[in-house]
Amino acid sequence: FNYIDRGIIPGSPVQFGEFVEKTLRKPPSEQSLFIGMMTSSFICGYALASLVVGHLVQTMSPFRLLGTSLIIWVGAMALSGLCMWIEDGGVGSFAVFITARALSGVGEAAFQCIVPPYVEDFSPASAKSLCLALFFTAIPVGTAIGYEYGALVASAFGWGYAFLIEAVLMFPIIISVFFLPPAKALAEADRPKVASSPLLAPADEGGNIAGQGSNTVVASVVPAELASIDLADEVEDFIESSKARDGRGNRAGQL
């Protein structure tokens, strides 16, 4: 859904040509430049937003930033669609539409800055390339669908409905983004558990520490007979013996 809007304008050039004619009073022979501006405004907004999102993701929660950006995207979609009913506003209507298309680049910029690293970090190692390929395949596939979708909806109901329908369908998905677990929580869940028992905890014949499952990774497993050793006493004895040896060495050197 997030990429379908890219194909709405080129998929229905006749309807948007009429929009340019009504708002800017331009004949068909002079409309190409302004129809191109509709798509270029999205590209410019997308490029600038990528720089901003790429910086903010270093200091903000990624999914919160993604959800906020996509809410802006939904607002931009709704505003783009509503411009069909204010096309009698002249240049102002065209300017509103251009601004809305630029703002729609914010949502896609957040997707491109946040989602690929997330997919790469948490997808299975054997399917990492496949997951990334599926993600990036959505761009051309969504755009291609947008051509047909935009042409059909614009011909049947009007091009404004193409943007509004997309915004309505995306809104529940965007709300769910705010409830996704943060990357840190997923990393902790994937990390093997380490036994919380003391370093010298008794182990059974299978090498498992008492009270811990067989899936637990143990920092050190020792036989049960060594578990009763007082580690503090052993360290103290080692220090005293080291001092004694050092003292004998010094006396030998003096002699």
PDB file of C-alpha atoms in Angstrom:
ATOM      1  CA  PHE A   1       0.000   0.000   0.000  1.00  0.00           C
ATOM      2  CA  ASN A   2       2.788   2.418   0.842  1.00  0.00           C
ATOM      3  CA  TYR A   3       4.098   2.445  -2.731  1.00  0.00           C
ATOM      4  CA  ILE A   4       0.856   2.359  -4.726  1.00  0.00           C
ATOM      5  CA  ASP A   5       0.457   6.138  -4.653  1.00  0.00           C
ATOM      6  CA  ARG A   6       3.588   6.486  -6.812  1.00  0.00           C
ATOM      7  CA  GLY A   7       1.659   5.120  -9.793  1.00  0.00           C
ATOM      8  CA  ILE A   8      -1.613   7.015  -9.355  1.00  0.00           C
ATOM      9  CA  ILE A   9      -0.540  10.166 -11.216  1.00  0.00           C
ATOM     10  CA  PRO A  10       1.187   8.509 -14.213  1.00  0.00           C
ATOM     11  CA  GLY A  11      -1.649   5.965 -14.329  1.00  0.00           C
ATOM     12  CA  SER A  12      -4.297   8.615 -14.919  1.00  0.00           C
ATOM     13  CA  PRO A  13      -2.661  11.442 -16.917  1.00  0.00           C
ATOM     14  CA  VAL A  14      -5.908  12.578 -18.524  1.00  0.00           C
ATOM     15  CA  GLN A  15      -7.613  13.261 -15.201  1.00  0.00           C
ATOM     16  CA  PHE A  16      -4.598  15.090 -13.794  1.00  0.00           C
ATOM     17  CA  GLY A  17      -4.291  17.047 -17.019  1.00  0.00           C
ATOM     18  CA  GLU A  18      -7.823  18.274 -16.382  1.00  0.00           C
ATOM     19  CA  PHE A  19      -6.798  19.203 -12.836  1.00  0.00           C
ATOM     20  CA  VAL A  20      -3.910  21.293 -14.198  1.00  0.00           C
ATOM     21  CA  GLU A  21      -6.220  22.921 -16.723  1.00  0.00           C
ATOM     22  CA  LYS A  22      -8.776  23.895 -14.063  1.00  0.00           C
ATOM     23  CA  THR A  23      -6.291  25.106 -11.461  1.00  0.00           C
ATOM     24  CA  LEU A  24      -3.586  26.748 -13.599  1.00  0.00           C
ATOM     25  CA  ARG A  25      -5.606  27.446 -16.753  1.00  0.00           C
ATOM     26  CA  LYS A  26      -3.034  25.660 -18.893  1.00  0.00           C
ATOM     27  CA  PRO A  27      -3.936  24.058 -22.241  1.00  0.00           C
ATOM     28  CA  PRO A  28      -2.967  20.406 -22.897  1.00  0.00           C
ATOM     29  CA  SER A  29       0.118  21.474 -24.834  1.00  0.00           C
ATOM     30  CA  GLU A  30       1.548  23.141 -21.679  1.00  0.00           C
ATOM     31  CA  GLN A  31       0.515  20.620 -19.045  1.00  0.00           C
ATOM     32  CA  SER A  32       3.460  18.205 -19.190  1.00  0.00           C
ATOM     33  CA  LEU A  33       5.704  20.389 -17.032  1.00  0.00           C
ATOM     34  CA  PHE A  34       3.142  20.672 -14.238  1.00  0.00           C
ATOM     35  CA  ILE A  35       2.197  17.001 -14.276  1.00  0.00           C
ATOM     36  CA  GLY A  36       5.923  16.270 -13.957  1.00  0.00           C
ATOM     37  CA  MET A  37       6.074  18.609 -10.956  1.00  0.00           C
ATOM     38  CA  MET A  38       3.484  16.462  -9.176  1.00  0.00           C
ATOM     39  CA  THR A  39       5.815  13.462  -9.245  1.00  0.00           C
ATOM     40  CA  SER A  40       8.998  15.472  -8.723  1.00  0.00           C
ATOM     41  CA  SER A  41       7.606  17.039  -5.552  1.00  0.00           C
ATOM     42  CA  PHE A  42       7.284  13.572  -4.036  1.00  0.00           C
ATOM     43  CA  ILE A  43      10.881  12.712  -4.971  1.00  0.00           C
ATOM     44  CA  CYS A  44      12.175  15.945  -3.418  1.00  0.00           C
ATOM     45  CA  GLY A  45      10.209  15.389  -0.220  1.00  0.00           C
ATOM     46  CA  TYR A  46      11.405  11.794  -0.084  1.00  0.00           C
ATOM     47  CA  ALA A  47      15.063  12.783  -0.507  1.00  0.00           C
ATOM     48  CA  LEU A  48      14.993  15.523   2.134  1.00  0.00           C
ATOM     49  CA  ALA A  49      13.012  13.420   4.613  1.00  0.00           C
ATOM     50  CA  SER A  50      15.514  10.565   4.235  1.00  0.00           C
ATOM     51  CA  LEU A  51      18.260  12.833   5.595  1.00  0.00           C
ATOM     52  CA  VAL A  52      16.111  13.962   8.518  1.00  0.00           C
ATOM     53  CA  VAL A  53      14.842  10.488   9.421  1.00  0.00           C
ATOM     54  CA  GLY A  54      18.327   9.011   9.075  1.00  0.00           C
ATOM     55  CA  HIS A  55      19.524  11.486  11.726  1.00  0.00           C
ATOM     56  CA  LEU A  56      16.527  11.195  14.075  1.00  0.00           C
ATOM     57  CA  VAL A  57      16.621   7.391  14.149  1.00  0.00           C
ATOM     58  CA  GLN A  58      19.898   7.687  16.104  1.00  0.00           C
ATOM     59  CA  THR A  59      18.138   9.395  19.012  1.00  0.00           C
ATOM     60  CA  MET A  60      14.489   8.281  18.824  1.00  0.00           C
ATOM     61  CA  SER A  61      12.661   4.981  19.083  1.00  0.00           C
ATOM     62  CA  PRO A  62      12.707   3.605  15.499  1.00  0.00           C
ATOM     63  CA  PHE A  63       9.137   2.296  15.499  1.00  0.00           C
ATOM     64  CA  ARG A  64       7.761   5.427  17.111  1.00  0.00           C
ATOM     65  CA  LEU A  65       9.522   7.490  14.469  1.00  0.00           C
ATOM     66  CA  LEU A  66       8.235   5.156  11.757  1.00  0.00           C
ATOM     67  CA  GLY A  67       4.666   5.340  13.041  1.00  0.00           C
ATOM     68  CA  THR A  68       4.773   9.124  13.309  1.00  0.00           C
ATOM     69  CA  SER A  69       6.160   9.436   9.782  1.00  0.00           C
ATOM     70  CA  LEU A  70       3.467   7.141   8.415  1.00  0.00           C
ATOM     71  CA  ILE A  71       0.757   9.197  10.129  1.00  0.00           C
ATOM     72  CA  ILE A  72       2.129  12.197   8.237  1.00  0.00           C
ATOM     73  CA  TRP A  73       1.957  10.047   5.114  1.00  0.00           C
ATOM     74  CA  VAL A  74      -1.722   9.214   5.733  1.00  0.00           C
ATOM     75  CA  GLY A  75      -2.481  12.910   6.210  1.00  0.00           C
ATOM     76  CA  ALA A  76      -0.672  13.677   2.969  1.00  0.00           C
ATOM     77  CA  MET A  77      -2.698  11.019   1.141  1.00  0.00           C
ATOM     78  CA  ALA A  78      -5.957  12.413   2.494  1.00  0.00           C
ATOM     79  CA  LEU A  79      -4.972  15.975   1.594  1.00  0.00           C
ATOM     80  CA  SER A  80      -3.955  14.873  -1.924  1.00  0.00           C
ATOM     81  CA  GLY A  81      -7.330  13.254  -2.454  1.00  0.00           C
ATOM     82  CA  LEU A  82      -9.299  16.207  -1.118  1.00  0.00           C
ATOM     83  CA  CYS A  83      -7.643  18.479  -3.678  1.00  0.00           C
ATOM     84  CA  MET A  84      -9.959  17.011  -6.302  1.00  0.00           C
ATOM     85  CA  TRP A  85     -12.862  18.836  -4.639  1.00  0.00           C
ATOM     86  CA  ILE A  86     -11.024  22.162  -4.292  1.00  0.00           C
ATOM     87  CA  GLU A  87      -9.663  22.304  -7.841  1.00  0.00           C
ATOM     88  CA  ASP A  88     -11.644  25.499  -8.433  1.00  0.00           C
ATOM     89  CA  GLY A  89      -9.265  27.245  -6.028  1.00  0.00           C
ATOM     90  CA  GLY A  90      -6.821  28.012  -8.810  1.00  0.00           C
ATOM     91  CA  VAL A  91      -3.098  28.147  -8.157  1.00  0.00           C
ATOM     92  CA  GLY A  92      -3.680  27.625  -4.431  1.00  0.00           C
ATOM     93  CA  SER A  93      -5.263  24.231  -5.048  1.00  0.00           C
ATOM     94  CA  PHE A  94      -2.346  23.147  -7.200  1.00  0.00           C
ATOM     95  CA  ALA A  95       0.127  24.356  -4.542  1.00  0.00           C
ATOM     96  CA  VAL A  96      -1.707  22.387  -1.841  1.00  0.00           C
ATOM     97  CA  PHE A  97      -1.532  19.261  -3.965  1.00  0.00           C
ATOM     98  CA  ILE A  98       2.200  19.717  -4.623  1.00  0.00           C
ATOM     99  CA  THR A  99       2.793  20.190  -0.872  1.00  0.00           C
ATOM    100  CA  ALA A 100       0.778  17.087  -0.035  1.00  0.00           C
ATOM    101  CA  ARG A 101       2.758  15.013  -2.514  1.00  0.00           C
ATOM    102  CA  ALA A 102       6.026  16.279  -0.993  1.00  0.00           C
ATOM    103  CA  LEU A 103       4.833  15.322   2.497  1.00  0.00           C
ATOM    104  CA  SER A 104       3.992  11.819   1.289  1.00  0.00           C
ATOM    105  CA  GLY A 105       7.719  11.295   0.829  1.00  0.00           C
ATOM    106  CA  VAL A 106       8.145  11.435   4.621  1.00  0.00           C
ATOM    107  CA  GLY A 107       6.460   8.083   5.186  1.00  0.00           C
ATOM    108  CA  GLU A 108       8.428   6.307   2.490  1.00  0.00           C
ATOM    109  CA  ALA A 109      11.684   7.843   3.717  1.00  0.00           C
ATOM    110  CA  ALA A 110      11.037   6.393   7.180  1.00  0.00           C
ATOM    111  CA  PHE A 111      10.383   2.988   5.648  1.00  0.00           C
ATOM    112  CA  GLN A 112      13.650   3.005   3.714  1.00  0.00           C
ATOM    113  CA  CYS A 113      15.748   4.232   6.656  1.00  0.00           C
ATOM    114  CA  ILE A 114      14.297   2.030   9.414  1.00  0.00           C
ATOM    115  CA  VAL A 115      12.870  -1.187   7.995  1.00  0.00           C
ATOM    116  CA  PRO A 116      15.819  -2.640   5.972  1.00  0.00           C
ATOM    117  CA  PRO A 117      18.250  -2.689   8.957  1.00  0.00           C
ATOM    118  CA  TYR A 118      15.468  -4.182  11.092  1.00  0.00           C
ATOM    119  CA  VAL A 119      14.833  -6.922   8.518  1.00  0.00           C
ATOM    120  CA  GLU A 120      18.546  -7.646   8.202  1.00  0.00           C
ATOM    121  CA  ASP A 121      19.084  -7.904  11.965  1.00  0.00           C
ATOM    122  CA  PHE A 122      16.138 -10.125  12.838  1.00  0.00           C
ATOM    123  CA  SER A 123      15.493 -12.272   9.774  1.00  0.00           C
ATOM    124  CA  PRO A 124      16.919 -15.831   9.789  1.00  0.00           C
ATOM    125  CA  ALA A 125      20.494 -15.976   8.568  1.00  0.00           C
ATOM    126  CA  SER A 126      19.575 -18.457   5.843  1.00  0.00           C
ATOM    127  CA  ALA A 127      16.778 -16.208   4.545  1.00  0.00           C
ATOM    128  CA  LYS A 128      18.267 -12.755   5.111  1.00  0.00           C
ATOM    129  CA  SER A 129      18.814 -11.996   1.424  1.00  0.00           C
ATOM    130  CA  LEU A 130      15.372 -13.303   0.525  1.00  0.00           C
ATOM    131  CA  CYS A 131      13.667 -11.119   3.144  1.00  0.00           C
ATOM    132  CA  LEU A 132      15.483  -8.003   1.942  1.00  0.00           C
ATOM    133  CA  ALA A 133      14.692  -8.876  -1.677  1.00  0.00           C
ATOM    134  CA  LEU A 134      10.993  -9.206  -0.862  1.00  0.00           C
ATOM    135  CA  PHE A 135      11.038  -5.855   0.912  1.00  0.00           C
ATOM    136  CA  PHE A 136      12.672  -3.979  -1.959  1.00  0.00           C
ATOM    137  CA  THR A 137      10.557  -5.801  -4.532  1.00  0.00           C
ATOM    138  CA  ALA A 138       7.538  -4.076  -2.989  1.00  0.00           C
ATOM    139  CA  ILE A 139       8.681  -0.751  -4.505  1.00  0.00           C
ATOM    140  CA  PRO A 140       8.383  -1.652  -8.221  1.00  0.00           C
ATOM    141  CA  VAL A 141       5.460  -4.010  -7.622  1.00  0.00           C
ATOM    142  CA  GLY A 142       3.534  -1.388  -5.632  1.00  0.00           C
ATOM    143  CA  THR A 143       4.248   1.259  -8.250  1.00  0.00           C
ATOM    144  CA  ALA A 144       3.106  -1.047 -11.058  1.00  0.00           C
ATOM    145  CA  ILE A 145      -0.112  -1.827  -9.182  1.00  0.00           C
ATOM    146  CA  GLY A 146      -0.570   1.905  -8.693  1.00  0.00           C
ATOM    147  CA  TYR A 147      -0.726   2.476 -12.453  1.00  0.00           C
ATOM    148  CA  GLU A 148      -3.697   0.128 -12.864  1.00  0.00           C
ATOM    149  CA  TYR A 149      -5.262   1.090  -9.561  1.00  0.00           C
ATOM    150  CA  GLY A 150      -5.026   4.816 -10.316  1.00  0.00           C
ATOM    151  CA  ALA A 151      -6.412   4.400 -13.826  1.00  0.00           C
ATOM    152  CA  LEU A 152      -9.375   2.281 -12.714  1.00  0.00           C
ATOM    153  CA  VAL A 153     -10.371   4.382  -9.699  1.00  0.00           C
ATOM    154  CA  ALA A 154      -9.837   7.704 -11.494  1.00  0.00           C
ATOM    155  CA  SER A 155     -11.991   6.584 -14.415  1.00  0.00           C
ATOM    156  CA  ALA A 156     -14.768   5.171 -12.254  1.00  0.00           C
ATOM    157  CA  PHE A 157     -14.953   7.595  -9.328  1.00  0.00           C
ATOM    158  CA  GLY A 158     -12.304  10.304  -9.681  1.00  0.00           C
ATOM    159  CA  TRP A 159      -8.588  10.425  -8.917  1.00  0.00           C
ATOM    160  CA  GLY A 160      -9.162  11.851  -5.442  1.00  0.00           C
ATOM    161  CA  TYR A 161     -10.711   8.592  -4.295  1.00  0.00           C
ATOM    162  CA  ALA A 162      -7.540   6.709  -5.242  1.00  0.00           C
ATOM    163  CA  PHE A 163      -5.600   8.599  -2.561  1.00  0.00           C
ATOM    164  CA  LEU A 164      -8.396   8.494   0.023  1.00  0.00           C
ATOM    165  CA  ILE A 165      -8.944   4.734  -0.274  1.00  0.00           C
ATOM    166  CA  GLU A 166      -5.241   4.090   0.133  1.00  0.00           C
ATOM    167  CA  ALA A 167      -5.109   6.285   3.251  1.00  0.00           C
ATOM    168  CA  VAL A 168      -8.067   4.468   4.851  1.00  0.00           C
ATOM    169  CA  LEU A 169      -6.601   1.026   4.145  1.00  0.00           C
ATOM    170  CA  MET A 170      -3.185   1.959   5.521  1.00  0.00           C
ATOM    171  CA  PHE A 171      -4.352   3.614   8.750  1.00  0.00           C
ATOM    172  CA  PRO A 172      -4.948   0.411  10.806  1.00  0.00           C
ATOM    173  CA  ILE A 173      -1.582  -0.965   9.679  1.00  0.00           C
ATOM    174  CA  ILE A 174       0.135   2.231  10.759  1.00  0.00           C
ATOM    175  CA  ILE A 175      -1.448   2.134  14.217  1.00  0.00           C
ATOM    176  CA  SER A 176      -0.091  -1.396  14.703  1.00  0.00           C
ATOM    177  CA  VAL A 177       3.457  -0.077  14.139  1.00  0.00           C
ATOM    178  CA  PHE A 178       3.352   1.660  17.531  1.00  0.00           C
ATOM    179  CA  PHE A 179       2.803  -1.716  19.240  1.00  0.00           C
ATOM    180  CA  LEU A 180       5.694  -3.562  17.617  1.00  0.00           C
ATOM    181  CA  PRO A 181       8.385  -4.655  20.110  1.00  0.00           C
ATOM    182  CA  PRO A 182      11.510  -2.495  20.011  1.00  0.00           C
ATOM    183  CA  ALA A 183      14.622  -3.905  18.431  1.00  0.00           C
ATOM    184  CA  LYS A 184      16.340  -4.139  21.835  1.00  0.00           C
ATOM    185  CA  ALA A 185      13.572  -6.366  23.198  1.00  0.00           C
ATOM    186  CA  LEU A 186      13.827  -8.676  20.190  1.00  0.00           C
ATOM    187  CA  ALA A 187      17.594  -8.830  20.578  1.00  0.00           C
ATOM    188  CA  GLU A 188      17.228  -9.817  24.236  1.00  0.00           C
ATOM    189  CA  ALA A 189      14.675 -12.485  23.323  1.00  0.00           C
ATOM    190  CA  ASP A 190      16.984 -13.998  20.700  1.00  0.00           C
ATOM    191  CA  ARG A 191      20.012 -13.964  22.983  1.00  0.00           C
ATOM    192  CA  PRO A 192      20.745 -17.330  24.712  1.00  0.00           C
ATOM    193  CA  LYS A 193      20.046 -17.306  28.440  1.00  0.00           C
ATOM    194  CA  VAL A 194      23.001 -17.481  30.810  1.00  0.00           C
ATOM    195  CA  ALA A 195      22.669 -19.356  34.059  1.00  0.00           C
ATOM    196  CA  SER A 196      22.184 -17.075  37.044  1.00  0.00           C
ATOM    197  CA  SER A 197      23.697 -19.646  39.441  1.00  0.00           C
ATOM    198  CA  PRO A 198      27.173 -19.070  40.908  1.00  0.00           C
ATOM    199  CA  LEU A 199      30.131 -19.841  38.748  1.00  0.00           C
ATOM    200  CA  LEU A 200      30.896 -23.016  40.656  1.00  0.00           C
ATOM    201  CA  ALA A 201      27.411 -24.521  40.694  1.00  0.00           C
ATOM    202  CA  PRO A 202      26.979 -28.306  40.880  1.00  0.00           C
ATOM    203  CA  ALA A 203      26.096 -30.038  37.641  1.00  0.00           C
ATOM    204  CA  ASP A 204      24.414 -33.355  36.963  1.00  0.00           C
ATOM    205  CA  GLU A 205      25.767 -36.080  34.703  1.00  0.00           C
ATOM    206  CA  GLY A 206      24.198 -34.423  31.658  1.00  0.00           C
ATOM    207  CA  GLY A 207      26.138 -31.218  32.288  1.00  0.00           C
ATOM    208  CA  ASN A 208      23.051 -29.226  33.363  1.00  0.00           C
ATOM    209  CA  ILE A 209      23.017 -26.956  36.367  1.00  0.00           C
ATOM    210  CA  ALA A 210      20.332 -27.748  38.897  1.00  0.00           C
ATOM    211  CA  GLY A 211      17.158 -25.767  38.272  1.00  0.00           C
ATOM    212  CA  GLN A 212      18.184 -24.840  34.742  1.00  0.00           C
ATOM    213  CA  GLY A 213      16.921 -26.334  31.471  1.00  0.00           C
ATOM    214  CA  SER A 214      19.106 -28.144  29.008  1.00  0.00           C
ATOM    215  CA  ASN A 215      18.798 -25.167  26.612  1.00  0.00           C
ATOM    216  CA  THR A 216      20.539 -22.828  29.049  1.00  0.00           C
ATOM    217  CA  VAL A 217      24.046 -21.774  28.142  1.00  0.00           C
ATOM    218  CA  VAL A 218      26.284 -22.058  31.222  1.00  0.00           C
ATOM    219  CA  ALA A 219      29.292 -19.860  31.689  1.00  0.00           C
ATOM    220  CA  SER A 220      31.187 -22.661  33.480  1.00  0.00           C
ATOM    221  CA  VAL A 221      30.179 -26.183  34.449  1.00  0.00           C
ATOM    222  CA  VAL A 222      32.226 -28.085  37.072  1.00  0.00           C
ATOM    223  CA  PRO A 223      31.810 -31.400  38.832  1.00  0.00           C
ATOM    224  CA  ALA A 224      29.663 -31.444  41.961  1.00  0.00           C
ATOM    225  CA  GLU A 225      32.626 -32.240  44.254  1.00  0.00           C
ATOM    226  CA  LEU A 226      34.237 -28.865  43.417  1.00  0.00           C
ATOM    227  CA  ALA A 227      31.120 -26.865  44.198  1.00  0.00           C
ATOM    228  CA  SER A 228      31.923 -26.794  47.932  1.00  0.00           C
ATOM    229  CA  ILE A 229      35.252 -25.028  47.452  1.00  0.00           C
ATOM    230  CA  ASP A 230      35.385 -21.667  49.198  1.00  0.00           C
ATOM    231  CA  LEU A 231      36.667 -19.461  46.413  1.00  0.00           C
ATOM    232  CA  ALA A 232      37.555 -16.580  48.746  1.00  0.00           C
ATOM    233  CA  ASP A 233      39.784 -18.831  50.902  1.00  0.00           C
ATOM    234  CA  GLU A 234      41.496 -20.229  47.832  1.00  0.00           C
ATOM    235  CA  VAL A 235      42.285 -16.743  46.547  1.00  0.00           C
ATOM    236  CA  GLU A 236      43.616 -15.659  49.930  1.00  0.00           C
ATOM    237  CA  ASP A 237      45.869 -18.740  50.174  1.00  0.00           C
ATOM    238  CA  PHE A 238      47.184 -18.058  46.679  1.00  0.00           C
ATOM    239  CA  ILE A 239      48.069 -14.468  47.595  1.00  0.00           C
ATOM    240  CA  GLU A 240      49.864 -15.527  50.787  1.00  0.00           C
ATOM    241  CA  SER A 241      51.884 -18.205  48.979  1.00  0.00           C
ATOM    242  CA  SER A 242      52.837 -15.669  46.295  1.00  0.00           C
ATOM    243  CA  LYS A 243      54.096 -13.254  48.958  1.00  0.00           C
ATOM    244  CA  ALA A 244      56.122 -16.029  50.585  1.00  0.00           C
ATOM    245  CA  ARG A 245      57.770 -17.004  47.299  1.00  0.00           C
ATOM    246  CA  ASP A 246      58.496 -13.358  46.545  1.00  0.00           C
ATOM    247  CA  GLY A 247      60.119 -12.945  49.945  1.00  0.00           C
ATOM    248  CA  ARG A 248      62.393 -15.949  49.427  1.00  0.00           C
ATOM    249  CA  GLY A 249      63.393 -14.614  46.031  1.00  0.00           C
ATOM    250  CA  ASN A 250      64.370 -11.225  47.471  1.00  0.00           C
ATOM    251  CA  ARG A 251      66.546 -12.852  50.185  1.00  0.00           C
ATOM    252  CA  ALA A 252      68.289 -15.011  47.620  1.00  0.00           C
ATOM    253  CA  GLY A 253      69.102 -11.961  45.591  1.00  0.00           C
ATOM    254  CA  GLN A 254      70.578 -10.164  48.579  1.00  0.00           C
ATOM    255  CA  LEU A 255      72.837 -13.112  49.334  1.00  0.00           C
TER     256      LEU A 255
END
